[in-house]
């Protein structure tokens, strides 16, 4: 086998599609299960199971062809989105959809659909895939795309690797220089959840010329602190606030350029501090990073916005939490939102299982989702911070059952990129 040398005897690092074909065919002769990985490097948490084998795509990371006239780029599946974007920038182009983690690989992102706060304009990452190469479970090579083998194309996109291993993709790209386009933030802040949801719905329904959009809500449980004198605790009030941000194109001037420079430096400092703050001691820093998101910069570039999502959001979301994401048809969007919020808030009030309940939302206009519901969608994510050992399996089953009931009643669809 011509795969690269790995630090683990059961990890295969192919460099081309032929290597993938040989690896898959050889794995069928073995009793060891084969796990597919994107571009991450192995560490203790990601180490292959004792009896398993891993096919890692991180060596298949080349940006192969940029066609500036056709506005397309062909890449290997292990190419990182950040590397693709850097290559495209030299041509004045950019990826329209980049996830919150810019180290995501193109194949991995396509295999889970792929979303960002530009999805109200450009759909999912999979909507921007024109054609792909794949290897099926039997080690057979094939191609499919929008105009040929379309059923197979749809099954593989968003299939999480279950229907085929993506080895190369041709992507549509946008005519945008992410370092030279200037955006100004139209931000609205709220203390009332119902009002925030209604405003979010209106903005998703009618986004205007916004290039990016996102709504965030934070709802904390009462905080118990030790009494300064005597014994016992004091219970402080909850904190509930939200923001909706729409980012629109603007023309830069000297004042905006100066504000952007100051803001960019502050965000990079905050991101570096938050990223290095681990454990309980780092929780105040991470919480400060999360709070900073509620006050979006007034002016920034698309590259700034991606950096903000990649560093500050990622670092602030550490720690044990229960997360659920759904696509809600716009006709049922507010009912889905209120139903999920009431479910989590109710369990927190009854059992104390959650501390902070936060939500994020933006619009998604996807051709694939429209084929299912014949309408556009709102993407809703709830992140509920867990109290240690406060969520027994019985309670978790109740929560999952409640989510399923809401989804069935309102035609919402769960989104799980780890499936």
PDB file of N, CA and C in Angstrom, residues 221-321:
ATOM      1  N   UNK A 221     -29.059  30.795  35.220  1.00  0.00           N
ATOM      2  CA  UNK A 221     -29.802  30.398  36.413  1.00  0.00           C
ATOM      3  C   UNK A 221     -29.411  31.318  37.572  1.00  0.00           C
ATOM      4  N   UNK A 222     -30.253  31.408  38.599  1.00  0.00           N
ATOM      5  CA  UNK A 222     -29.864  32.195  39.781  1.00  0.00           C
ATOM      6  C   UNK A 222     -28.528  31.707  40.325  1.00  0.00           C
ATOM      7  N   UNK A 223     -27.665  32.644  40.693  1.00  0.00           N
ATOM      8  CA  UNK A 223     -26.335  32.323  41.178  1.00  0.00           C
ATOM      9  C   UNK A 223     -26.328  32.289  42.700  1.00  0.00           C
ATOM     10  N   UNK A 224     -25.850  31.170  43.268  1.00  0.00           N
ATOM     11  CA  UNK A 224     -25.752  31.048  44.717  1.00  0.00           C
ATOM     12  C   UNK A 224     -24.320  31.306  45.144  1.00  0.00           C
ATOM     13  N   UNK A 225     -24.140  32.270  46.059  1.00  0.00           N
ATOM     14  CA  UNK A 225     -22.804  32.604  46.550  1.00  0.00           C
ATOM     15  C   UNK A 225     -22.811  32.550  48.072  1.00  0.00           C
ATOM     16  N   UNK A 226     -21.645  32.274  48.644  1.00  0.00           N
ATOM     17  CA  UNK A 226     -21.533  32.187  50.100  1.00  0.00           C
ATOM     18  C   UNK A 226     -21.781  33.547  50.735  1.00  0.00           C
ATOM     19  N   UNK A 227     -22.444  33.532  51.880  1.00  0.00           N
ATOM     20  CA  UNK A 227     -22.689  34.797  52.597  1.00  0.00           C
ATOM     21  C   UNK A 227     -21.361  35.381  53.067  1.00  0.00           C
ATOM     22  N   UNK A 228     -21.197  36.703  52.971  1.00  0.00           N
ATOM     23  CA  UNK A 228     -19.948  37.313  53.447  1.00  0.00           C
ATOM     24  C   UNK A 228     -19.784  37.188  54.954  1.00  0.00           C
ATOM     25  N   UNK A 229     -20.921  37.099  55.665  1.00  0.00           N
ATOM     26  CA  UNK A 229     -20.877  36.960  57.121  1.00  0.00           C
ATOM     27  C   UNK A 229     -21.824  35.829  57.501  1.00  0.00           C
ATOM     28  N   UNK A 230     -21.365  34.919  58.351  1.00  0.00           N
ATOM     29  CA  UNK A 230     -22.237  33.830  58.779  1.00  0.00           C
ATOM     30  C   UNK A 230     -22.172  32.656  57.831  1.00  0.00           C
ATOM     31  N   UNK A 231     -23.230  31.820  57.887  1.00  0.00           N
ATOM     32  CA  UNK A 231     -23.250  30.617  57.064  1.00  0.00           C
ATOM     33  C   UNK A 231     -24.375  30.694  56.057  1.00  0.00           C
ATOM     34  N   UNK A 232     -24.391  29.724  55.160  1.00  0.00           N
ATOM     35  CA  UNK A 232     -25.444  29.679  54.147  1.00  0.00           C
ATOM     36  C   UNK A 232     -25.039  30.388  52.876  1.00  0.00           C
ATOM     37  N   UNK A 233     -26.027  30.595  52.001  1.00  0.00           N
ATOM     38  CA  UNK A 233     -25.762  31.210  50.701  1.00  0.00           C
ATOM     39  C   UNK A 233     -26.747  32.331  50.421  1.00  0.00           C
ATOM     40  N   UNK A 234     -26.371  33.184  49.486  1.00  0.00           N
ATOM     41  CA  UNK A 234     -27.233  34.251  48.990  1.00  0.00           C
ATOM     42  C   UNK A 234     -27.523  33.946  47.528  1.00  0.00           C
ATOM     43  N   UNK A 235     -28.779  34.060  47.121  1.00  0.00           N
ATOM     44  CA  UNK A 235     -29.154  33.790  45.732  1.00  0.00           C
ATOM     45  C   UNK A 235     -29.306  35.088  44.970  1.00  0.00           C
ATOM     46  N   UNK A 236     -28.509  35.246  43.939  1.00  0.00           N
ATOM     47  CA  UNK A 236     -28.569  36.446  43.110  1.00  0.00           C
ATOM     48  C   UNK A 236     -29.503  36.197  41.928  1.00  0.00           C
ATOM     49  N   UNK A 237     -29.937  37.254  41.291  1.00  0.00           N
ATOM     50  CA  UNK A 237     -30.908  37.154  40.212  1.00  0.00           C
ATOM     51  C   UNK A 237     -30.332  36.594  38.928  1.00  0.00           C
ATOM     52  N   UNK A 238     -31.219  36.301  37.994  1.00  0.00           N
ATOM     53  CA  UNK A 238     -30.813  35.789  36.692  1.00  0.00           C
ATOM     54  C   UNK A 238     -30.365  36.923  35.773  1.00  0.00           C
ATOM     55  N   UNK A 239     -29.644  36.547  34.750  1.00  0.00           N
ATOM     56  CA  UNK A 239     -29.240  37.484  33.706  1.00  0.00           C
ATOM     57  C   UNK A 239     -29.836  36.970  32.404  1.00  0.00           C
ATOM     58  N   UNK A 240     -30.638  37.800  31.742  1.00  0.00           N
ATOM     59  CA  UNK A 240     -31.282  37.392  30.501  1.00  0.00           C
ATOM     60  C   UNK A 240     -31.135  38.531  29.497  1.00  0.00           C
ATOM     61  N   UNK A 241     -30.448  38.274  28.420  1.00  0.00           N
ATOM     62  CA  UNK A 241     -30.300  39.300  27.395  1.00  0.00           C
ATOM     63  C   UNK A 241     -29.984  38.653  26.057  1.00  0.00           C
ATOM     64  N   UNK A 242     -30.257  39.378  24.986  1.00  0.00           N
ATOM     65  CA  UNK A 242     -30.006  38.870  23.649  1.00  0.00           C
ATOM     66  C   UNK A 242     -29.616  39.973  22.698  1.00  0.00           C
ATOM     67  N   UNK A 243     -29.105  39.576  21.559  1.00  0.00           N
ATOM     68  CA  UNK A 243     -28.743  40.526  20.511  1.00  0.00           C
ATOM     69  C   UNK A 243     -29.019  39.908  19.153  1.00  0.00           C
ATOM     70  N   UNK A 244     -29.466  40.733  18.243  1.00  0.00           N
ATOM     71  CA  UNK A 244     -29.547  40.355  16.834  1.00  0.00           C
ATOM     72  C   UNK A 244     -28.610  41.269  16.061  1.00  0.00           C
ATOM     73  N   UNK A 245     -27.758  40.682  15.226  1.00  0.00           N
ATOM     74  CA  UNK A 245     -26.809  41.461  14.423  1.00  0.00           C
ATOM     75  C   UNK A 245     -26.983  41.127  12.948  1.00  0.00           C
ATOM     76  N   UNK A 246     -27.161  42.158  12.136  1.00  0.00           N
ATOM     77  CA  UNK A 246     -27.135  42.033  10.682  1.00  0.00           C
ATOM     78  C   UNK A 246     -25.958  42.855  10.180  1.00  0.00           C
ATOM     79  N   UNK A 247     -25.119  42.259   9.340  1.00  0.00           N
ATOM     80  CA  UNK A 247     -23.932  42.937   8.845  1.00  0.00           C
ATOM     81  C   UNK A 247     -24.126  43.266   7.365  1.00  0.00           C
ATOM     82  N   UNK A 248     -24.061  44.553   7.052  1.00  0.00           N
ATOM     83  CA  UNK A 248     -24.345  45.047   5.708  1.00  0.00           C
ATOM     84  C   UNK A 248     -23.085  45.650   5.087  1.00  0.00           C
ATOM     85  N   UNK A 249     -22.961  45.589   3.754  1.00  0.00           N
ATOM     86  CA  UNK A 249     -21.815  46.218   3.083  1.00  0.00           C
ATOM     87  C   UNK A 249     -21.800  47.724   3.311  1.00  0.00           C
ATOM     88  N   UNK A 250     -20.600  48.263   3.439  1.00  0.00           N
ATOM     89  CA  UNK A 250     -20.455  49.704   3.622  1.00  0.00           C
ATOM     90  C   UNK A 250     -19.186  50.172   2.915  1.00  0.00           C
ATOM     91  N   UNK A 251     -19.066  51.486   2.752  1.00  0.00           N
ATOM     92  CA  UNK A 251     -17.874  52.076   2.137  1.00  0.00           C
ATOM     93  C   UNK A 251     -16.947  52.586   3.231  1.00  0.00           C
ATOM     94  N   UNK A 252     -15.693  52.145   3.257  1.00  0.00           N
ATOM     95  CA  UNK A 252     -14.801  52.539   4.354  1.00  0.00           C
ATOM     96  C   UNK A 252     -14.334  53.988   4.233  1.00  0.00           C
ATOM     97  N   UNK A 253     -14.120  54.616   5.367  1.00  0.00           N
ATOM     98  CA  UNK A 253     -13.458  55.916   5.431  1.00  0.00           C
ATOM     99  C   UNK A 253     -12.380  55.828   6.511  1.00  0.00           C
ATOM    100  N   UNK A 254     -11.678  56.923   6.737  1.00  0.00           N
ATOM    101  CA  UNK A 254     -10.572  56.885   7.697  1.00  0.00           C
ATOM    102  C   UNK A 254     -11.041  56.498   9.093  1.00  0.00           C
ATOM    103  N   UNK A 255     -12.199  57.008   9.498  1.00  0.00           N
ATOM    104  CA  UNK A 255     -12.716  56.709  10.837  1.00  0.00           C
ATOM    105  C   UNK A 255     -13.049  55.227  10.984  1.00  0.00           C
ATOM    106  N   UNK A 256     -13.717  54.669   9.958  1.00  0.00           N
ATOM    107  CA  UNK A 256     -14.080  53.257  10.021  1.00  0.00           C
ATOM    108  C   UNK A 256     -12.840  52.368   9.996  1.00  0.00           C
ATOM    109  N   UNK A 257     -11.840  52.766   9.199  1.00  0.00           N
ATOM    110  CA  UNK A 257     -10.617  51.971   9.150  1.00  0.00           C
ATOM    111  C   UNK A 257      -9.931  51.943  10.511  1.00  0.00           C
ATOM    112  N   UNK A 258      -9.911  53.073  11.193  1.00  0.00           N
ATOM    113  CA  UNK A 258      -9.287  53.133  12.515  1.00  0.00           C
ATOM    114  C   UNK A 258     -10.067  52.301  13.528  1.00  0.00           C
ATOM    115  N   UNK A 259     -11.384  52.384  13.474  1.00  0.00           N
ATOM    116  CA  UNK A 259     -12.204  51.600  14.396  1.00  0.00           C
ATOM    117  C   UNK A 259     -12.032  50.108  14.144  1.00  0.00           C
ATOM    118  N   UNK A 260     -11.927  49.737  12.883  1.00  0.00           N
ATOM    119  CA  UNK A 260     -11.746  48.326  12.553  1.00  0.00           C
ATOM    120  C   UNK A 260     -10.410  47.822  13.075  1.00  0.00           C
ATOM    121  N   UNK A 261      -9.354  48.626  12.953  1.00  0.00           N
ATOM    122  CA  UNK A 261      -8.030  48.212  13.395  1.00  0.00           C
ATOM    123  C   UNK A 261      -8.001  47.997  14.909  1.00  0.00           C
ATOM    124  N   UNK A 262      -8.580  48.930  15.636  1.00  0.00           N
ATOM    125  CA  UNK A 262      -8.630  48.798  17.101  1.00  0.00           C
ATOM    126  C   UNK A 262      -9.449  47.577  17.494  1.00  0.00           C
ATOM    127  N   UNK A 263     -10.596  47.419  16.838  1.00  0.00           N
ATOM    128  CA  UNK A 263     -11.461  46.284  17.156  1.00  0.00           C
ATOM    129  C   UNK A 263     -10.811  44.952  16.843  1.00  0.00           C
ATOM    130  N   UNK A 264     -10.112  44.867  15.709  1.00  0.00           N
ATOM    131  CA  UNK A 264      -9.463  43.617  15.317  1.00  0.00           C
ATOM    132  C   UNK A 264      -8.400  43.219  16.331  1.00  0.00           C
ATOM    133  N   UNK A 265      -7.625  44.193  16.796  1.00  0.00           N
ATOM    134  CA  UNK A 265      -6.589  43.884  17.790  1.00  0.00           C
ATOM    135  C   UNK A 265      -7.216  43.417  19.098  1.00  0.00           C
ATOM    136  N   UNK A 266      -8.281  44.075  19.518  1.00  0.00           N
ATOM    137  CA  UNK A 266      -8.943  43.686  20.767  1.00  0.00           C
ATOM    138  C   UNK A 266      -9.515  42.278  20.668  1.00  0.00           C
ATOM    139  N   UNK A 267     -10.126  41.942  19.528  1.00  0.00           N
ATOM    140  CA  UNK A 267     -10.719  40.612  19.363  1.00  0.00           C
ATOM    141  C   UNK A 267      -9.655  39.526  19.336  1.00  0.00           C
ATOM    142  N   UNK A 268      -8.527  39.812  18.683  1.00  0.00           N
ATOM    143  CA  UNK A 268      -7.467  38.808  18.642  1.00  0.00           C
ATOM    144  C   UNK A 268      -6.896  38.572  20.038  1.00  0.00           C
ATOM    145  N   UNK A 269      -6.755  39.637  20.821  1.00  0.00           N
ATOM    146  CA  UNK A 269      -6.267  39.485  22.192  1.00  0.00           C
ATOM    147  C   UNK A 269      -7.248  38.683  23.023  1.00  0.00           C
ATOM    148  N   UNK A 270      -8.521  39.006  22.914  1.00  0.00           N
ATOM    149  CA  UNK A 270      -9.550  38.282  23.651  1.00  0.00           C
ATOM    150  C   UNK A 270      -9.580  36.815  23.239  1.00  0.00           C
ATOM    151  N   UNK A 271      -9.490  36.557  21.939  1.00  0.00           N
ATOM    152  CA  UNK A 271      -9.496  35.181  21.454  1.00  0.00           C
ATOM    153  C   UNK A 271      -8.313  34.390  21.963  1.00  0.00           C
ATOM    154  N   UNK A 272      -7.111  35.010  21.965  1.00  0.00           N
ATOM    155  CA  UNK A 272      -5.919  34.308  22.440  1.00  0.00           C
ATOM    156  C   UNK A 272      -6.022  33.999  23.928  1.00  0.00           C
ATOM    157  N   UNK A 273      -6.508  34.953  24.712  1.00  0.00           N
ATOM    158  CA  UNK A 273      -6.645  34.732  26.154  1.00  0.00           C
ATOM    159  C   UNK A 273      -7.686  33.654  26.432  1.00  0.00           C
ATOM    160  N   UNK A 274      -8.833  33.757  25.757  1.00  0.00           N
ATOM    161  CA  UNK A 274      -9.904  32.797  26.002  1.00  0.00           C
ATOM    162  C   UNK A 274      -9.498  31.391  25.572  1.00  0.00           C
ATOM    163  N   UNK A 275      -8.761  31.292  24.456  1.00  0.00           N
ATOM    164  CA  UNK A 275      -8.358  29.976  23.954  1.00  0.00           C
ATOM    165  C   UNK A 275      -7.401  29.275  24.904  1.00  0.00           C
ATOM    166  N   UNK A 276      -6.614  30.059  25.668  1.00  0.00           N
ATOM    167  CA  UNK A 276      -5.640  29.464  26.573  1.00  0.00           C
ATOM    168  C   UNK A 276      -6.175  29.288  27.988  1.00  0.00           C
ATOM    169  N   UNK A 277      -7.412  29.736  28.228  1.00  0.00           N
ATOM    170  CA  UNK A 277      -7.988  29.657  29.574  1.00  0.00           C
ATOM    171  C   UNK A 277      -8.728  28.341  29.732  1.00  0.00           C
ATOM    172  N   UNK A 278      -8.110  27.401  30.411  1.00  0.00           N
ATOM    173  CA  UNK A 278      -8.729  26.092  30.579  1.00  0.00           C
ATOM    174  C   UNK A 278      -9.197  25.858  31.995  1.00  0.00           C
ATOM    175  N   UNK A 279     -10.015  24.812  32.185  1.00  0.00           N
ATOM    176  CA  UNK A 279     -10.459  24.415  33.513  1.00  0.00           C
ATOM    177  C   UNK A 279     -11.384  25.426  34.159  1.00  0.00           C
ATOM    178  N   UNK A 280     -11.660  25.193  35.444  1.00  0.00           N
ATOM    179  CA  UNK A 280     -12.567  26.095  36.172  1.00  0.00           C
ATOM    180  C   UNK A 280     -11.999  27.500  36.316  1.00  0.00           C
ATOM    181  N   UNK A 281     -10.676  27.573  36.470  1.00  0.00           N
ATOM    182  CA  UNK A 281     -10.065  28.889  36.644  1.00  0.00           C
ATOM    183  C   UNK A 281     -10.271  29.769  35.421  1.00  0.00           C
ATOM    184  N   UNK A 282     -10.384  29.139  34.245  1.00  0.00           N
ATOM    185  CA  UNK A 282     -10.567  29.917  33.030  1.00  0.00           C
ATOM    186  C   UNK A 282     -12.000  30.242  32.712  1.00  0.00           C
ATOM    187  N   UNK A 283     -12.927  29.750  33.538  1.00  0.00           N
ATOM    188  CA  UNK A 283     -14.338  29.959  33.229  1.00  0.00           C
ATOM    189  C   UNK A 283     -14.724  31.439  33.188  1.00  0.00           C
ATOM    190  N   UNK A 284     -14.274  32.288  34.125  1.00  0.00           N
ATOM    191  CA  UNK A 284     -14.631  33.716  34.021  1.00  0.00           C
ATOM    192  C   UNK A 284     -14.168  34.356  32.715  1.00  0.00           C
ATOM    193  N   UNK A 285     -12.976  33.946  32.250  1.00  0.00           N
ATOM    194  CA  UNK A 285     -12.463  34.503  30.999  1.00  0.00           C
ATOM    195  C   UNK A 285     -13.322  34.049  29.830  1.00  0.00           C
ATOM    196  N   UNK A 286     -13.675  32.747  29.825  1.00  0.00           N
ATOM    197  CA  UNK A 286     -14.508  32.239  28.732  1.00  0.00           C
ATOM    198  C   UNK A 286     -15.893  32.876  28.759  1.00  0.00           C
ATOM    199  N   UNK A 287     -16.415  33.081  29.958  1.00  0.00           N
ATOM    200  CA  UNK A 287     -17.713  33.738  30.062  1.00  0.00           C
ATOM    201  C   UNK A 287     -17.647  35.187  29.572  1.00  0.00           C
ATOM    202  N   UNK A 288     -16.511  35.846  29.854  1.00  0.00           N
ATOM    203  CA  UNK A 288     -16.341  37.211  29.353  1.00  0.00           C
ATOM    204  C   UNK A 288     -16.285  37.218  27.833  1.00  0.00           C
ATOM    205  N   UNK A 289     -15.636  36.191  27.270  1.00  0.00           N
ATOM    206  CA  UNK A 289     -15.581  36.082  25.815  1.00  0.00           C
ATOM    207  C   UNK A 289     -16.967  35.894  25.237  1.00  0.00           C
ATOM    208  N   UNK A 290     -17.775  35.049  25.895  1.00  0.00           N
ATOM    209  CA  UNK A 290     -19.140  34.837  25.424  1.00  0.00           C
ATOM    210  C   UNK A 290     -19.949  36.129  25.526  1.00  0.00           C
ATOM    211  N   UNK A 291     -19.767  36.871  26.618  1.00  0.00           N
ATOM    212  CA  UNK A 291     -20.492  38.126  26.769  1.00  0.00           C
ATOM    213  C   UNK A 291     -20.104  39.147  25.722  1.00  0.00           C
ATOM    214  N   UNK A 292     -18.830  39.100  25.296  1.00  0.00           N
ATOM    215  CA  UNK A 292     -18.372  40.045  24.274  1.00  0.00           C
ATOM    216  C   UNK A 292     -19.093  39.850  22.962  1.00  0.00           C
ATOM    217  N   UNK A 293     -19.594  38.640  22.721  1.00  0.00           N
ATOM    218  CA  UNK A 293     -20.315  38.377  21.480  1.00  0.00           C
ATOM    219  C   UNK A 293     -21.601  39.182  21.391  1.00  0.00           C
ATOM    220  N   UNK A 294     -22.160  39.538  22.544  1.00  0.00           N
ATOM    221  CA  UNK A 294     -23.410  40.270  22.542  1.00  0.00           C
ATOM    222  C   UNK A 294     -23.206  41.719  22.098  1.00  0.00           C
ATOM    223  N   UNK A 295     -21.960  42.135  22.011  1.00  0.00           N
ATOM    224  CA  UNK A 295     -21.663  43.507  21.587  1.00  0.00           C
ATOM    225  C   UNK A 295     -20.794  43.442  20.334  1.00  0.00           C
ATOM    226  N   UNK A 296     -21.441  43.109  19.226  1.00  0.00           N
ATOM    227  CA  UNK A 296     -20.729  42.894  17.970  1.00  0.00           C
ATOM    228  C   UNK A 296     -19.997  44.159  17.539  1.00  0.00           C
ATOM    229  N   UNK A 297     -18.814  44.005  16.921  1.00  0.00           N
ATOM    230  CA  UNK A 297     -18.077  45.170  16.440  1.00  0.00           C
ATOM    231  C   UNK A 297     -18.916  45.973  15.441  1.00  0.00           C
ATOM    232  N   UNK A 298     -18.731  47.282  15.452  1.00  0.00           N
ATOM    233  CA  UNK A 298     -19.497  48.143  14.560  1.00  0.00           C
ATOM    234  C   UNK A 298     -19.054  47.987  13.123  1.00  0.00           C
ATOM    235  N   UNK A 299     -17.771  47.774  12.903  1.00  0.00           N
ATOM    236  CA  UNK A 299     -17.265  47.645  11.537  1.00  0.00           C
ATOM    237  C   UNK A 299     -16.228  46.536  11.503  1.00  0.00           C
ATOM    238  N   UNK A 300     -16.263  45.711  10.475  1.00  0.00           N
ATOM    239  CA  UNK A 300     -15.327  44.610  10.328  1.00  0.00           C
ATOM    240  C   UNK A 300     -15.408  44.074   8.911  1.00  0.00           C
ATOM    241  N   UNK A 301     -14.475  43.197   8.578  1.00  0.00           N
ATOM    242  CA  UNK A 301     -14.471  42.541   7.265  1.00  0.00           C
ATOM    243  C   UNK A 301     -15.031  41.120   7.429  1.00  0.00           C
ATOM    244  N   UNK A 302     -15.394  40.445   6.329  1.00  0.00           N
ATOM    245  CA  UNK A 302     -15.802  39.036   6.458  1.00  0.00           C
ATOM    246  C   UNK A 302     -14.738  38.181   7.128  1.00  0.00           C
ATOM    247  N   UNK A 303     -13.448  38.468   6.872  1.00  0.00           N
ATOM    248  CA  UNK A 303     -12.377  37.700   7.512  1.00  0.00           C
ATOM    249  C   UNK A 303     -12.388  37.932   9.021  1.00  0.00           C
ATOM    250  N   UNK A 304     -12.632  39.179   9.441  1.00  0.00           N
ATOM    251  CA  UNK A 304     -12.740  39.459  10.875  1.00  0.00           C
ATOM    252  C   UNK A 304     -13.869  38.653  11.502  1.00  0.00           C
ATOM    253  N   UNK A 305     -15.008  38.608  10.809  1.00  0.00           N
ATOM    254  CA  UNK A 305     -16.173  37.898  11.342  1.00  0.00           C
ATOM    255  C   UNK A 305     -15.878  36.414  11.486  1.00  0.00           C
ATOM    256  N   UNK A 306     -15.165  35.821  10.526  1.00  0.00           N
ATOM    257  CA  UNK A 306     -14.819  34.411  10.613  1.00  0.00           C
ATOM    258  C   UNK A 306     -13.844  34.158  11.757  1.00  0.00           C
ATOM    259  N   UNK A 307     -12.900  35.088  11.949  1.00  0.00           N
ATOM    260  CA  UNK A 307     -11.954  34.934  13.054  1.00  0.00           C
ATOM    261  C   UNK A 307     -12.682  35.017  14.387  1.00  0.00           C
ATOM    262  N   UNK A 308     -13.624  35.943  14.483  1.00  0.00           N
ATOM    263  CA  UNK A 308     -14.390  36.105  15.713  1.00  0.00           C
ATOM    264  C   UNK A 308     -15.119  34.811  16.051  1.00  0.00           C
ATOM    265  N   UNK A 309     -15.757  34.205  15.054  1.00  0.00           N
ATOM    266  CA  UNK A 309     -16.477  32.948  15.287  1.00  0.00           C
ATOM    267  C   UNK A 309     -15.508  31.826  15.640  1.00  0.00           C
ATOM    268  N   UNK A 310     -14.373  31.778  14.958  1.00  0.00           N
ATOM    269  CA  UNK A 310     -13.437  30.670  15.120  1.00  0.00           C
ATOM    270  C   UNK A 310     -12.760  30.682  16.481  1.00  0.00           C
ATOM    271  N   UNK A 311     -12.452  31.851  17.024  1.00  0.00           N
ATOM    272  CA  UNK A 311     -11.692  31.919  18.276  1.00  0.00           C
ATOM    273  C   UNK A 311     -12.581  32.159  19.486  1.00  0.00           C
ATOM    274  N   UNK A 312     -13.294  33.268  19.478  1.00  0.00           N
ATOM    275  CA  UNK A 312     -14.048  33.643  20.670  1.00  0.00           C
ATOM    276  C   UNK A 312     -15.202  32.675  20.920  1.00  0.00           C
ATOM    277  N   UNK A 313     -15.981  32.366  19.881  1.00  0.00           N
ATOM    278  CA  UNK A 313     -17.116  31.461  20.068  1.00  0.00           C
ATOM    279  C   UNK A 313     -16.626  30.090  20.496  1.00  0.00           C
ATOM    280  N   UNK A 314     -15.625  29.579  19.821  1.00  0.00           N
ATOM    281  CA  UNK A 314     -15.134  28.235  20.121  1.00  0.00           C
ATOM    282  C   UNK A 314     -14.617  28.146  21.543  1.00  0.00           C
ATOM    283  N   UNK A 315     -13.839  29.143  21.966  1.00  0.00           N
ATOM    284  CA  UNK A 315     -13.254  29.084  23.303  1.00  0.00           C
ATOM    285  C   UNK A 315     -14.308  29.255  24.381  1.00  0.00           C
ATOM    286  N   UNK A 316     -15.368  30.004  24.099  1.00  0.00           N
ATOM    287  CA  UNK A 316     -16.394  30.233  25.110  1.00  0.00           C
ATOM    288  C   UNK A 316     -17.343  29.054  25.252  1.00  0.00           C
ATOM    289  N   UNK A 317     -17.290  28.084  24.330  1.00  0.00           N
ATOM    290  CA  UNK A 317     -18.212  26.958  24.380  1.00  0.00           C
ATOM    291  C   UNK A 317     -17.593  25.707  24.991  1.00  0.00           C
ATOM    292  N   UNK A 318     -16.478  25.858  25.698  1.00  0.00           N
ATOM    293  CA  UNK A 318     -15.884  24.708  26.349  1.00  0.00           C
ATOM    294  C   UNK A 318     -16.731  24.283  27.544  1.00  0.00           C
ATOM    295  N   UNK A 319     -16.496  23.048  28.001  1.00  0.00           N
ATOM    296  CA  UNK A 319     -17.160  22.582  29.202  1.00  0.00           C
ATOM    297  C   UNK A 319     -18.348  21.690  28.896  1.00  0.00           C
ATOM    298  N   UNK A 320     -18.811  20.932  29.909  1.00  0.00           N
ATOM    299  CA  UNK A 320     -19.932  20.007  29.699  1.00  0.00           C
ATOM    300  C   UNK A 320     -21.220  20.747  29.382  1.00  0.00           C
ATOM    301  N   UNK A 321     -21.879  20.338  28.318  1.00  0.00           N
ATOM    302  CA  UNK A 321     -23.117  21.009  27.907  1.00  0.00           C
ATOM    303  C   UNK A 321     -23.949  20.051  27.074  1.00  0.00           C
TER     304      UNK A 321
END
